[in-house]
Amino acid sequence: MTPLSHAFTKISAAGSEKTVGRLSLYRRLLERHLASGKGRVFSHELALLAGVSAAQVRRDMMGLAVVGNPALGYDVPALIREIGLQLDAAEPEGIALIGVGHLGRAVLAYFQSRRPKLQIRAAFDIDPTKVGRVIQGCRSYPLQELESVVRDEAITLAIIAAPASAAQDAANRLVRAGVRGILNFAPISLRVPEDVRVDDLDLTMALEKVAFFARKGADGRVVSEGA
Amino acid sequence: MTPLSHAFTKISAAGSEKTVGRLSLYRRLLERHLASGKGRVFSHELALLAGVSAAQVRRDMMGLAVVGNPALGYDVPALIREIGLQLDAAEPEGIALIGVGHLGRAVLAYFQSRRPKLQIRAAFDIDPTKVGRVIQGCRSYPLQELESVVRDEAITLAIIAAPASAAQDAANRLVRAGVRGILNFAPISLRVPEDVRVDDLDLTMALEKVAFFARKGADGRVVSEGA
DNA sequence: TGTTGTGAATCTCTTCACAGCT
DNA sequence: AGCTGTGAAGAGATTCACAACA
C-alpha cells in the first residue's frame, strides 16, 4: 500500500452488515421509547428491547458520535439523530415498486409515513387494470413507462414484488435507468452489475428456518434482513 | 437407492443459523437446476447460482451425507434429498396465518404448493368480512377460534401478518395453544417463552439496509431471513 | 487436467472484564 | 453502587491451499 496517502481518514465506522441492521432496529425501538416519555436509556435497557447483549449495544454505540453518561445513560434524541446521520442519505431517496399485487400493496401500506427519507414514488404493473390509479397514496404506472418515470422522479432504489418470471427483466431495466439498490421478494437470484446492491428477502427460507430451529429446541430471537 | 446403512450414521451437523439459510437456498436452486435437465452439479456452479464461494458450498456439503465425485461433481437428486432430511420434519407441519390483509394473502399465495412439508392450514382475522371463507385454498376463521383450530389441526408454527397492535396478543394465544415457532412481520419485539422461536422479518430494516449499502459503493448480494 | 474434502489460516463478530467516571 | 468505553479474549464463519482422486 501507499505509505503516506491517508494519514487517518476513517472516522465514522458504522459499517458492517450486522451493525447496520441493529442500528435500524435500535432507532425504531428508541423512537417508541421516546414516544412513551423516556428521554434517556441505559445500554442494558436498549439491549433488552432489541434482544441483544448490553455489551453489543455499547459496542454499536462506539461507531456513533454519542457519549453516554455513567449515571444517566444515553440521551435518546441524540441517539436517534446520530443513527439517522449514519443510516439516512442527506436527501430523501425515491423508490420504485415493481408489482402491485397483494405483496406490493402490503409494502405500500407498510411504508406509509414510516421513514420520510425513503419515499415510494411510483408503482408499476403489467396488468392494465392496476395502473393509472393512486394506491395508498402512490401513483401506479404501466411497466412500459418504467424508465421515464424512474428518471423523472430521480428514483435510486427499487422493491421488486413481482412474480419470478418478471423480476429479472424488471431488474435489468431498473439498473439501466439508474437504480443502485434493489430489495427483491422474487425467489430468484437476480443478475446485476457489480456495483448494484441486491438484497433478497426470501420468504421460503425464512419459514424453513423458523421451522428448523423451532423443532431443534429453544434458542434466540432473530431479526431479518439480516444476513 | 442406497440401502447400505452406514454403520455409525452421520451425526448430522447442519446446525448453524447461516448454514441452514444457505441449505434452504441451495435446495431451491437445485430443484430448478434439476428441472432444467441437469442431474449433476459442481461446487462452483452451485456457488455461482447462490452467490457464495465454491469453498463455502463444499463446506456446507460436509454436513450432509453426500459425497461428490471429483470428475462428476455432486448428484443433484441426492443433494435435494439430503437437504430435505436435514431441514424438513419427518411429518408435514401445520402453520397458522394471523391476519388476512394484503400481506397475509400474499403469504398465502406465495406458499401455494411450494413446500409440501409446510402447510398453512388455517388463517385468522378479526375482520368478520374476511372470515368463513376459503382464500387461496386455505380456510379463514374468526380470531376467537384460534385456540381450538390450532389444536384440532395440530398446528405448530405461525406467521403473524397482522398489525403491531394485534401481534402480541396473537403470539400469546398461539404459544398457549402449542405453537413452537413464529415468523413475525409486525414491527414489534414479541415477548415469548424461552423455548419458542421467533424470527422477525423486518421490512423497514431490510429497506434501510439496501439504501445504506447502495449508497456506500458496491458490494455483495445478501439473502434474508437471515441473520 | 479439474474437482472434492478438509486442516489450518484468516477474517468477522461477540462477549469478557475492568479502568475510569458520575 | 452502577454504568460507560474499550482493549483483549473468545467464538464463529469464511477462505486458503493442498493432498487425494476420478
Short mmCIF file of C-alpha atoms (C1' of nucleotides) in Angstrom, two decimals:
data_model
loop_
_atom_site.label_atom_id
_atom_site.label_comp_id
_atom_site.label_asym_id
_atom_site.label_seq_id
_atom_site.Cartn_x
_atom_site.Cartn_y
_atom_site.Cartn_z
CA MET A 1 0.00 0.00 0.00
CA THR A 2 1.00 3.56 -0.44
CA PRO A 3 2.81 4.66 2.69
CA LEU A 4 1.50 8.12 3.30
CA SER A 5 -1.63 8.80 1.30
CA HIS A 6 -4.19 8.72 4.07
CA ALA A 7 -2.86 9.91 7.38
CA PHE A 8 -6.06 8.95 9.09
CA THR A 9 -9.29 9.13 7.20
CA LYS A 10 -11.93 6.80 8.52
CA ILE A 11 -13.87 8.48 11.27
CA SER A 12 -17.39 7.20 11.28
CA ALA A 13 -17.31 3.44 11.14
CA ALA A 14 -20.88 2.27 11.36
CA GLY A 15 -20.03 -0.16 8.59
CA SER A 16 -20.76 -3.79 8.90
CA GLU A 17 -23.79 -5.66 7.64
CA LYS A 18 -24.98 -6.75 11.06
CA THR A 19 -24.33 -3.43 12.73
CA VAL A 20 -26.39 -1.52 10.20
CA GLY A 21 -29.30 -3.86 10.77
CA ARG A 22 -29.11 -3.35 14.51
CA LEU A 23 -28.89 0.43 14.21
CA SER A 24 -32.06 0.38 12.17
CA LEU A 25 -33.72 -1.70 14.85
CA TYR A 26 -32.40 0.48 17.68
CA ARG A 27 -33.80 3.55 16.01
CA ARG A 28 -37.27 2.12 15.84
CA LEU A 29 -37.12 0.99 19.45
CA LEU A 30 -35.75 4.34 20.58
CA GLU A 31 -38.49 6.21 18.77
CA ARG A 32 -41.04 4.18 20.65
CA HIS A 33 -39.11 4.62 23.90
CA LEU A 34 -39.10 8.36 23.42
CA ALA A 35 -42.78 8.39 22.48
CA SER A 36 -43.51 6.68 25.78
CA GLY A 37 -41.92 9.57 27.58
CA LYS A 38 -38.40 8.36 28.32
CA GLY A 39 -35.66 10.69 27.24
CA ARG A 40 -32.75 8.59 28.41
CA VAL A 41 -31.81 4.95 28.13
CA PHE A 42 -29.17 2.59 29.53
CA SER A 43 -27.38 0.08 27.37
CA HIS A 44 -28.97 -2.81 29.22
CA GLU A 45 -32.45 -1.39 28.67
CA LEU A 46 -31.99 -0.99 24.94
CA ALA A 47 -30.34 -4.40 24.88
CA LEU A 48 -33.43 -5.96 26.42
CA LEU A 49 -35.71 -4.27 23.91
CA ALA A 50 -33.55 -5.33 20.99
CA GLY A 51 -32.82 -8.83 22.21
CA VAL A 52 -29.04 -8.41 22.21
CA SER A 53 -26.40 -8.08 24.93
CA ALA A 54 -25.63 -4.81 26.68
CA ALA A 55 -22.03 -5.10 25.54
CA GLN A 56 -23.29 -5.36 21.98
CA VAL A 57 -25.26 -2.17 22.36
CA ARG A 58 -22.30 -0.28 23.78
CA ARG A 59 -20.06 -1.63 21.04
CA ASP A 60 -22.55 -0.45 18.42
CA MET A 61 -22.68 2.98 20.03
CA MET A 62 -18.93 3.31 19.63
CA GLY A 63 -19.44 3.89 15.92
CA LEU A 64 -21.76 6.80 16.69
CA ALA A 65 -20.70 10.22 17.82
CA VAL A 66 -22.53 9.98 21.12
CA VAL A 67 -21.27 9.67 24.63
CA GLY A 68 -23.25 8.01 27.32
CA ASN A 69 -23.18 9.16 30.86
CA PRO A 70 -22.43 6.51 33.50
CA ALA A 71 -25.06 7.95 35.77
CA LEU A 72 -27.74 8.85 33.24
CA GLY A 73 -27.23 6.52 30.30
CA TYR A 74 -27.63 7.81 26.76
CA ASP A 75 -29.67 10.72 25.53
CA VAL A 76 -32.40 9.20 23.37
CA PRO A 77 -32.99 12.08 20.93
CA ALA A 78 -29.22 12.30 20.40
CA LEU A 79 -29.05 8.60 19.61
CA ILE A 80 -31.93 8.83 17.17
CA ARG A 81 -30.36 11.81 15.48
CA GLU A 82 -26.96 10.18 15.28
CA ILE A 83 -28.32 6.93 13.89
CA GLY A 84 -30.11 8.99 11.27
CA LEU A 85 -26.83 10.61 10.30
CA GLN A 86 -25.30 7.17 9.85
CA LEU A 87 -28.14 5.45 8.05
CA ASP A 88 -30.01 8.07 6.11
CA ALA A 89 -28.99 9.83 2.96
CA ALA A 90 -28.71 13.59 3.14
CA GLU A 91 -31.65 14.00 0.78
CA PRO A 92 -34.77 11.82 0.66
CA GLU A 93 -34.39 8.88 -1.73
CA GLY A 94 -37.00 7.81 -4.25
CA ILE A 95 -38.13 4.20 -4.51
CA ALA A 96 -39.89 2.34 -7.31
CA LEU A 97 -42.19 -0.55 -6.52
CA ILE A 98 -42.48 -3.28 -9.14
CA GLY A 99 -45.69 -5.26 -8.85
CA VAL A 100 -48.96 -4.07 -7.36
CA GLY A 101 -50.41 -7.40 -6.31
CA HIS A 102 -51.12 -8.26 -2.69
CA LEU A 103 -47.48 -8.12 -1.73
CA GLY A 104 -46.93 -4.81 -3.48
CA ARG A 105 -49.92 -3.27 -1.75
CA ALA A 106 -48.80 -4.60 1.59
CA VAL A 107 -45.43 -3.00 1.05
CA LEU A 108 -47.07 0.29 0.11
CA ALA A 109 -49.26 0.25 3.18
CA TYR A 110 -46.29 -0.65 5.33
CA PHE A 111 -44.17 2.27 4.25
CA GLN A 112 -46.88 4.87 4.62
CA SER A 113 -45.27 7.67 6.58
CA ARG A 114 -42.74 5.43 8.24
CA ARG A 115 -39.39 6.75 7.13
CA PRO A 116 -39.74 10.11 5.39
CA LYS A 117 -36.28 9.75 3.89
CA LEU A 118 -37.41 6.69 1.94
CA GLN A 119 -40.28 7.51 -0.39
CA ILE A 120 -42.04 5.10 -2.69
CA ARG A 121 -42.67 7.48 -5.57
CA ALA A 122 -44.02 5.16 -8.23
CA ALA A 123 -45.51 1.70 -8.57
CA PHE A 124 -45.52 -0.36 -11.77
CA ASP A 125 -47.50 -3.31 -13.03
CA ILE A 126 -48.15 -5.08 -16.32
CA ASP A 127 -51.80 -5.56 -15.51
CA PRO A 128 -53.66 -2.65 -17.18
CA THR A 129 -56.40 -2.81 -14.56
CA LYS A 130 -53.88 -1.97 -11.85
CA VAL A 131 -52.30 1.07 -13.42
CA GLY A 132 -53.27 4.70 -13.78
CA ARG A 133 -54.54 4.75 -10.24
CA VAL A 134 -53.36 6.04 -6.93
CA ILE A 135 -52.92 3.22 -4.42
CA GLN A 136 -52.08 4.04 -0.83
CA GLY A 137 -51.06 7.49 -1.93
CA CYS A 138 -48.74 6.26 -4.64
CA ARG A 139 -49.39 6.53 -8.34
CA SER A 140 -49.22 3.33 -10.40
CA TYR A 141 -47.89 3.24 -13.95
CA PRO A 142 -47.77 0.71 -16.75
CA LEU A 143 -44.49 -1.13 -16.90
CA GLN A 144 -43.56 0.49 -20.22
CA GLU A 145 -43.13 3.82 -18.51
CA LEU A 146 -40.60 2.48 -16.03
CA GLU A 147 -37.52 4.12 -17.50
CA SER A 148 -39.04 7.54 -17.97
CA VAL A 149 -40.70 7.69 -14.58
CA VAL A 150 -37.63 6.41 -12.75
CA ARG A 151 -35.59 9.15 -14.39
CA ASP A 152 -38.16 11.89 -13.88
CA GLU A 153 -38.68 11.07 -10.23
CA ALA A 154 -34.94 10.65 -9.56
CA ILE A 155 -35.52 7.17 -8.23
CA THR A 156 -32.45 5.32 -6.96
CA LEU A 157 -33.91 2.30 -5.17
CA ALA A 158 -36.47 -0.36 -6.03
CA ILE A 159 -38.58 -3.04 -4.42
CA ILE A 160 -39.42 -6.00 -6.63
CA ALA A 161 -42.69 -7.59 -5.55
CA ALA A 162 -43.47 -9.19 -8.89
CA PRO A 163 -43.52 -12.86 -9.91
CA ALA A 164 -40.18 -14.52 -10.56
CA SER A 165 -40.85 -14.56 -14.29
CA ALA A 166 -40.93 -10.77 -14.45
CA ALA A 167 -38.24 -9.99 -11.91
CA GLN A 168 -35.05 -10.25 -13.97
CA ASP A 169 -36.43 -8.13 -16.78
CA ALA A 170 -37.55 -5.50 -14.32
CA ALA A 171 -34.15 -5.55 -12.64
CA ASN A 172 -32.37 -5.02 -15.95
CA ARG A 173 -34.50 -2.05 -16.79
CA LEU A 174 -34.25 -0.55 -13.32
CA VAL A 175 -30.48 -0.77 -13.38
CA ARG A 176 -30.30 0.76 -16.81
CA ALA A 177 -32.48 3.60 -15.60
CA GLY A 178 -30.10 4.33 -12.77
CA VAL A 179 -31.27 2.32 -9.76
CA ARG A 180 -28.45 1.45 -7.33
CA GLY A 181 -30.17 -0.83 -4.85
CA ILE A 182 -32.93 -3.45 -5.06
CA LEU A 183 -34.93 -5.21 -2.38
CA ASN A 184 -36.08 -8.40 -4.07
CA PHE A 185 -39.00 -10.56 -2.95
CA ALA A 186 -38.98 -12.79 -6.02
CA PRO A 187 -37.45 -16.21 -5.39
CA ILE A 188 -34.70 -15.94 -7.98
CA SER A 189 -31.14 -14.71 -7.94
CA LEU A 190 -31.07 -11.50 -9.92
CA ARG A 191 -28.10 -10.87 -12.16
CA VAL A 192 -26.99 -7.28 -11.81
CA PRO A 193 -23.73 -5.37 -12.28
CA GLU A 194 -21.17 -5.46 -9.50
CA ASP A 195 -21.95 -2.01 -8.26
CA VAL A 196 -25.66 -2.54 -7.72
CA ARG A 197 -26.79 -3.81 -4.35
CA VAL A 198 -29.42 -6.56 -4.23
CA ASP A 199 -30.85 -7.94 -1.01
CA ASP A 200 -33.16 -10.91 -1.32
CA LEU A 201 -36.00 -11.27 1.10
CA ASP A 202 -36.72 -14.93 0.82
CA LEU A 203 -39.99 -15.99 2.44
CA THR A 204 -39.45 -19.69 1.93
CA MET A 205 -36.06 -19.53 3.55
CA ALA A 206 -37.45 -17.50 6.40
CA LEU A 207 -40.17 -20.02 7.07
CA GLU A 208 -37.90 -23.02 6.72
CA LYS A 209 -35.50 -21.51 9.21
CA VAL A 210 -38.19 -20.91 11.79
CA ALA A 211 -39.47 -24.44 11.30
CA PHE A 212 -35.99 -25.91 11.64
CA PHE A 213 -35.00 -24.07 14.78
CA ALA A 214 -38.41 -24.42 16.37
CA ARG A 215 -38.01 -28.16 16.02
CA LYS A 216 -34.49 -28.22 17.42
CA GLY A 217 -35.19 -26.88 20.88
CA ALA A 218 -35.15 -23.35 22.10
CA ASP A 219 -32.98 -20.51 21.11
CA GLY A 220 -32.62 -16.85 20.49
CA ARG A 221 -34.59 -14.38 18.57
CA VAL A 222 -33.51 -13.44 15.11
CA VAL A 223 -34.11 -10.34 13.11
CA SER A 224 -34.06 -10.22 9.40
CA GLU A 225 -32.96 -8.71 6.57
CA GLY A 226 -30.43 -9.81 8.00
CA ALA A 227 -27.79 -11.97 6.88
CA MET B 1 -31.43 -46.42 -3.77
CA THR B 2 -28.60 -46.92 -1.41
CA PRO B 3 -29.65 -49.43 1.20
CA LEU B 4 -26.12 -49.51 2.51
CA SER B 5 -26.66 -48.32 6.02
CA HIS B 6 -23.70 -46.56 7.44
CA ALA B 7 -22.54 -48.45 10.48
CA PHE B 8 -22.50 -45.30 12.51
CA THR B 9 -24.86 -42.85 10.98
CA LYS B 10 -23.57 -39.38 10.40
CA ILE B 11 -24.10 -37.17 13.35
CA SER B 12 -25.84 -34.59 11.27
CA ALA B 13 -24.27 -31.23 11.85
CA ALA B 14 -26.21 -28.91 9.64
CA GLY B 15 -26.56 -26.63 12.61
CA SER B 16 -25.75 -23.02 12.38
CA GLU B 17 -28.07 -20.16 11.56
CA LYS B 18 -26.29 -19.16 8.38
CA THR B 19 -25.80 -22.69 7.14
CA VAL B 20 -29.47 -23.54 7.46
CA GLY B 21 -30.37 -20.49 5.42
CA ARG B 22 -27.98 -21.48 2.68
CA LEU B 23 -29.20 -25.07 2.58
CA SER B 24 -32.71 -23.79 2.05
CA LEU B 25 -31.44 -21.61 -0.78
CA TYR B 26 -29.39 -24.43 -2.32
CA ARG B 27 -32.40 -26.68 -2.36
CA ARG B 28 -34.46 -24.22 -4.32
CA LEU B 29 -31.66 -23.64 -6.78
CA LEU B 30 -31.03 -27.36 -7.15
CA GLU B 31 -34.69 -28.04 -7.81
CA ARG B 32 -34.58 -25.55 -10.64
CA HIS B 33 -31.28 -26.96 -11.86
CA LEU B 34 -32.77 -30.43 -11.94
CA ALA B 35 -35.91 -29.20 -13.65
CA SER B 36 -33.76 -27.74 -16.38
CA GLY B 37 -32.37 -31.18 -17.05
CA LYS B 38 -29.08 -31.23 -15.16
CA GLY B 39 -28.62 -34.17 -12.87
CA ARG B 40 -25.20 -33.23 -11.58
CA VAL B 41 -23.59 -30.07 -10.32
CA PHE B 42 -20.11 -28.85 -9.37
CA SER B 43 -19.50 -26.80 -6.27
CA HIS B 44 -18.50 -23.79 -8.33
CA GLU B 45 -21.72 -23.96 -10.36
CA LEU B 46 -23.94 -24.03 -7.31
CA ALA B 47 -21.76 -21.33 -5.78
CA LEU B 48 -22.40 -19.08 -8.76
CA LEU B 49 -26.14 -19.66 -8.56
CA ALA B 50 -26.20 -18.99 -4.84
CA GLY B 51 -23.82 -16.06 -4.85
CA VAL B 52 -21.34 -17.66 -2.46
CA SER B 53 -17.85 -19.12 -2.84
CA ALA B 54 -17.20 -22.65 -4.04
CA ALA B 55 -15.35 -23.38 -0.82
CA GLN B 56 -18.44 -22.30 1.07
CA VAL B 57 -20.58 -24.73 -0.87
CA ARG B 58 -18.20 -27.61 -0.24
CA ARG B 59 -18.01 -26.72 3.43
CA ASP B 60 -21.81 -26.74 3.64
CA MET B 61 -21.92 -30.13 1.92
CA MET B 62 -19.69 -31.57 4.62
CA GLY B 63 -22.63 -31.50 6.99
CA LEU B 64 -24.67 -33.60 4.58
CA ALA B 65 -24.27 -37.32 4.00
CA VAL B 66 -23.33 -36.91 0.36
CA VAL B 67 -20.06 -37.43 -1.40
CA GLY B 68 -19.15 -35.55 -4.51
CA ASN B 69 -17.16 -37.09 -7.27
CA PRO B 70 -14.09 -35.15 -8.43
CA ALA B 71 -14.91 -35.93 -12.02
CA LEU B 72 -18.67 -35.62 -11.97
CA GLY B 73 -19.49 -33.25 -9.16
CA TYR B 74 -22.49 -33.91 -6.92
CA ASP B 75 -25.62 -35.87 -7.69
CA VAL B 76 -28.43 -33.32 -7.65
CA PRO B 77 -31.31 -35.57 -6.56
CA ALA B 78 -29.14 -36.90 -3.75
CA LEU B 79 -28.37 -33.37 -2.59
CA ILE B 80 -32.02 -32.38 -2.65
CA ARG B 81 -32.99 -35.49 -0.72
CA GLU B 82 -30.25 -35.00 1.82
CA ILE B 83 -31.05 -31.33 2.38
CA GLY B 84 -34.65 -32.40 2.92
CA LEU B 85 -33.54 -34.83 5.59
CA GLN B 86 -31.70 -32.04 7.33
CA LEU B 87 -34.28 -29.29 7.07
CA ASP B 88 -37.67 -30.93 6.97
CA ALA B 89 -39.57 -32.52 9.78
CA ALA B 90 -40.45 -36.19 9.37
CA GLU B 91 -44.14 -35.34 9.15
CA PRO B 92 -45.68 -32.29 7.48
CA GLU B 93 -46.07 -29.36 9.85
CA GLY B 94 -49.17 -27.22 10.16
CA ILE B 95 -48.97 -23.43 10.06
CA ALA B 96 -51.42 -20.77 11.23
CA LEU B 97 -51.59 -17.44 9.49
CA ILE B 98 -52.64 -14.45 11.58
CA GLY B 99 -54.01 -11.61 9.51
CA VAL B 100 -55.66 -11.88 6.11
CA GLY B 101 -54.91 -8.42 4.79
CA HIS B 102 -52.76 -7.84 1.73
CA LEU B 103 -49.68 -9.23 3.38
CA GLY B 104 -51.49 -12.30 4.63
CA ARG B 105 -52.90 -13.02 1.20
CA ALA B 106 -49.51 -12.52 -0.39
CA VAL B 107 -48.07 -15.04 2.03
CA LEU B 108 -50.85 -17.49 1.25
CA ALA B 109 -50.33 -17.14 -2.47
CA TYR B 110 -46.61 -17.49 -2.03
CA PHE B 111 -46.78 -20.80 -0.21
CA GLN B 112 -49.21 -22.42 -2.58
CA SER B 113 -47.71 -25.81 -3.34
CA ARG B 114 -44.19 -24.68 -2.63
CA ARG B 115 -43.04 -26.85 0.25
CA PRO B 116 -45.47 -29.69 0.89
CA LYS B 117 -43.96 -30.26 4.31
CA LEU B 118 -45.05 -26.80 5.42
CA GLN B 119 -48.81 -26.37 5.18
CA ILE B 120 -50.77 -23.26 6.04
CA ARG B 121 -53.82 -24.96 7.47
CA ALA B 122 -55.75 -22.01 8.86
CA ALA B 123 -55.91 -18.25 8.57
CA PHE B 124 -57.35 -15.92 11.18
CA ASP B 125 -58.63 -12.37 11.18
CA ILE B 126 -60.66 -10.09 13.42
CA ASP B 127 -62.49 -8.59 10.48
CA PRO B 128 -65.77 -10.54 10.15
CA THR B 129 -65.88 -9.86 6.42
CA LYS B 130 -62.66 -11.78 5.94
CA VAL B 131 -63.54 -14.93 7.79
CA GLY B 132 -65.59 -18.00 6.99
CA ARG B 133 -64.17 -18.08 3.51
CA VAL B 134 -61.59 -20.09 1.65
CA ILE B 135 -58.77 -17.87 0.43
CA GLN B 136 -56.09 -19.33 -1.80
CA GLY B 137 -57.21 -22.78 -0.76
CA CYS B 138 -56.99 -22.00 2.94
CA ARG B 139 -59.96 -21.62 5.25
CA SER B 140 -60.17 -18.40 7.28
CA TYR B 141 -61.56 -18.31 10.81
CA PRO B 142 -62.52 -15.61 13.28
CA LEU B 143 -59.79 -14.91 15.76
CA GLN B 144 -61.83 -16.30 18.63
CA GLU B 145 -61.47 -19.78 17.25
CA LEU B 146 -57.70 -19.61 17.23
CA GLU B 147 -57.05 -21.96 20.14
CA SER B 148 -59.48 -24.65 19.08
CA VAL B 149 -58.45 -24.67 15.42
CA VAL B 150 -54.73 -24.65 16.26
CA ARG B 151 -55.27 -27.69 18.47
CA ASP B 152 -57.57 -29.51 16.07
CA GLU B 153 -55.26 -29.03 13.11
CA ALA B 154 -52.13 -29.89 15.12
CA ILE B 155 -50.55 -26.59 14.18
CA THR B 156 -47.03 -25.98 15.47
CA LEU B 157 -45.90 -22.90 13.55
CA ALA B 158 -47.39 -19.48 12.84
CA ILE B 159 -46.93 -16.48 10.59
CA ILE B 160 -48.02 -13.17 12.05
CA ALA B 161 -49.07 -10.78 9.30
CA ALA B 162 -51.27 -8.60 11.48
CA PRO B 163 -50.82 -5.02 12.66
CA ALA B 164 -48.43 -4.43 15.53
CA SER B 165 -51.31 -3.72 17.88
CA ALA B 166 -52.67 -7.24 17.47
CA ALA B 167 -49.41 -9.14 17.26
CA GLN B 168 -48.51 -9.65 20.91
CA ASP B 169 -51.96 -10.87 21.83
CA ALA B 170 -51.95 -13.29 18.93
CA ALA B 171 -48.50 -14.52 19.92
CA ASN B 172 -49.62 -15.18 23.50
CA ARG B 173 -52.58 -17.21 22.37
CA LEU B 174 -50.60 -19.11 19.76
CA VAL B 175 -47.97 -20.08 22.29
CA ARG B 176 -50.59 -21.17 24.80
CA ALA B 177 -52.19 -23.30 22.10
CA GLY B 178 -48.91 -25.07 21.45
CA VAL B 179 -47.10 -23.18 18.71
CA ARG B 180 -43.31 -23.54 18.85
CA GLY B 181 -42.14 -21.16 16.15
CA ILE B 182 -43.35 -17.81 14.82
CA LEU B 183 -42.41 -15.84 11.74
CA ASN B 184 -43.30 -12.28 12.63
CA PHE B 185 -43.89 -9.46 10.14
CA ALA B 186 -45.16 -6.98 12.72
CA PRO B 187 -42.62 -4.34 13.67
CA ILE B 188 -42.52 -5.13 17.37
CA SER B 189 -40.44 -7.42 19.53
CA LEU B 190 -42.72 -10.21 20.66
CA ARG B 191 -42.33 -11.48 24.20
CA VAL B 192 -42.48 -15.25 24.23
CA PRO B 193 -41.17 -18.03 26.47
CA GLU B 194 -37.55 -19.08 26.08
CA ASP B 195 -38.36 -22.24 24.22
CA VAL B 196 -40.40 -20.63 21.46
CA ARG B 197 -38.56 -19.48 18.37
CA VAL B 198 -39.40 -16.09 16.89
CA ASP B 199 -37.84 -14.73 13.72
CA ASP B 200 -38.70 -11.18 12.81
CA LEU B 201 -38.95 -10.23 9.20
CA ASP B 202 -38.47 -6.52 9.37
CA LEU B 203 -39.30 -4.69 6.15
CA THR B 204 -38.09 -1.31 7.34
CA MET B 205 -34.75 -2.74 8.34
CA ALA B 206 -34.48 -4.57 5.03
CA LEU B 207 -35.11 -1.41 3.06
CA GLU B 208 -32.84 0.74 5.19
CA LYS B 209 -30.03 -1.75 4.71
CA VAL B 210 -30.39 -1.77 0.94
CA ALA B 211 -30.48 2.01 0.91
CA PHE B 212 -27.41 2.25 3.11
CA PHE B 213 -25.25 -0.18 1.18
CA ALA B 214 -26.44 1.03 -2.19
CA ARG B 215 -25.22 4.47 -1.21
CA LYS B 216 -21.87 3.27 0.06
CA GLY B 217 -20.42 1.78 -3.09
CA ALA B 218 -20.80 -1.68 -4.46
CA ASP B 219 -20.85 -4.94 -2.67
CA GLY B 220 -22.17 -8.40 -2.39
CA ARG B 221 -25.58 -9.87 -2.55
CA VAL B 222 -27.38 -10.69 0.63
CA VAL B 223 -30.10 -13.14 1.36
CA SER B 224 -32.53 -12.78 4.16
CA GLU B 225 -34.18 -14.21 6.76
CA GLY B 226 -31.24 -14.31 7.56
CA ALA B 227 -29.26 -13.20 10.24
"C1'" DT C 1 -6.50 -31.87 -16.06
"C1'" DG C 2 -10.04 -30.21 -12.85
"C1'" DT C 3 -12.60 -31.28 -8.69
"C1'" DT C 4 -13.58 -32.90 -3.96
"C1'" DG C 5 -12.76 -32.92 1.12
"C1'" DT C 6 -10.60 -30.72 4.78
"C1'" DG C 7 -6.96 -28.95 8.18
"C1'" DA C 8 -5.13 -24.54 9.00
"C1'" DA C 9 -5.17 -19.66 8.50
"C1'" DT C 10 -7.86 -15.62 8.29
"C1'" DC C 11 -11.37 -12.66 8.93
"C1'" DT C 12 -15.53 -11.07 11.42
"C1'" DC C 13 -18.48 -10.68 15.20
"C1'" DT C 14 -19.48 -11.06 20.12
"C1'" DT C 15 -18.51 -11.26 24.86
"C1'" DC C 16 -15.45 -10.53 28.80
"C1'" DA C 17 -13.56 -7.79 32.10
"C1'" DC C 18 -12.10 -3.81 34.08
"C1'" DA C 19 -10.37 1.08 34.44
"C1'" DG C 20 -12.44 5.38 34.90
"C1'" DC C 21 -16.34 8.25 35.61
"C1'" DT C 22 -20.53 10.18 37.92
"C1'" DA D 1 -23.10 1.49 43.62
"C1'" DG D 2 -23.72 1.23 38.85
"C1'" DC D 3 -22.68 2.40 34.16
"C1'" DT D 4 -19.83 3.63 30.08
"C1'" DG D 5 -15.97 2.86 26.85
"C1'" DT D 6 -12.74 -0.30 25.20
"C1'" DG D 7 -8.60 -3.50 24.82
"C1'" DA D 8 -8.21 -8.26 24.73
"C1'" DA D 9 -10.02 -12.78 24.60
"C1'" DG D 10 -13.17 -15.85 22.61
"C1'" DA D 11 -16.42 -17.83 19.06
"C1'" DG D 12 -17.89 -18.28 14.56
"C1'" DA D 13 -17.81 -18.10 9.89
"C1'" DT D 14 -15.20 -17.96 5.59
"C1'" DT D 15 -11.42 -18.60 2.69
"C1'" DC D 16 -6.96 -20.69 1.62
"C1'" DA D 17 -4.36 -24.22 -0.01
"C1'" DC D 18 -3.26 -28.70 -0.97
"C1'" DA D 19 -3.39 -33.89 -0.76
"C1'" DA D 20 -6.11 -37.45 -2.77
"C1'" DC D 21 -8.59 -38.72 -6.54
"C1'" DA D 22 -11.51 -39.84 -10.99
#
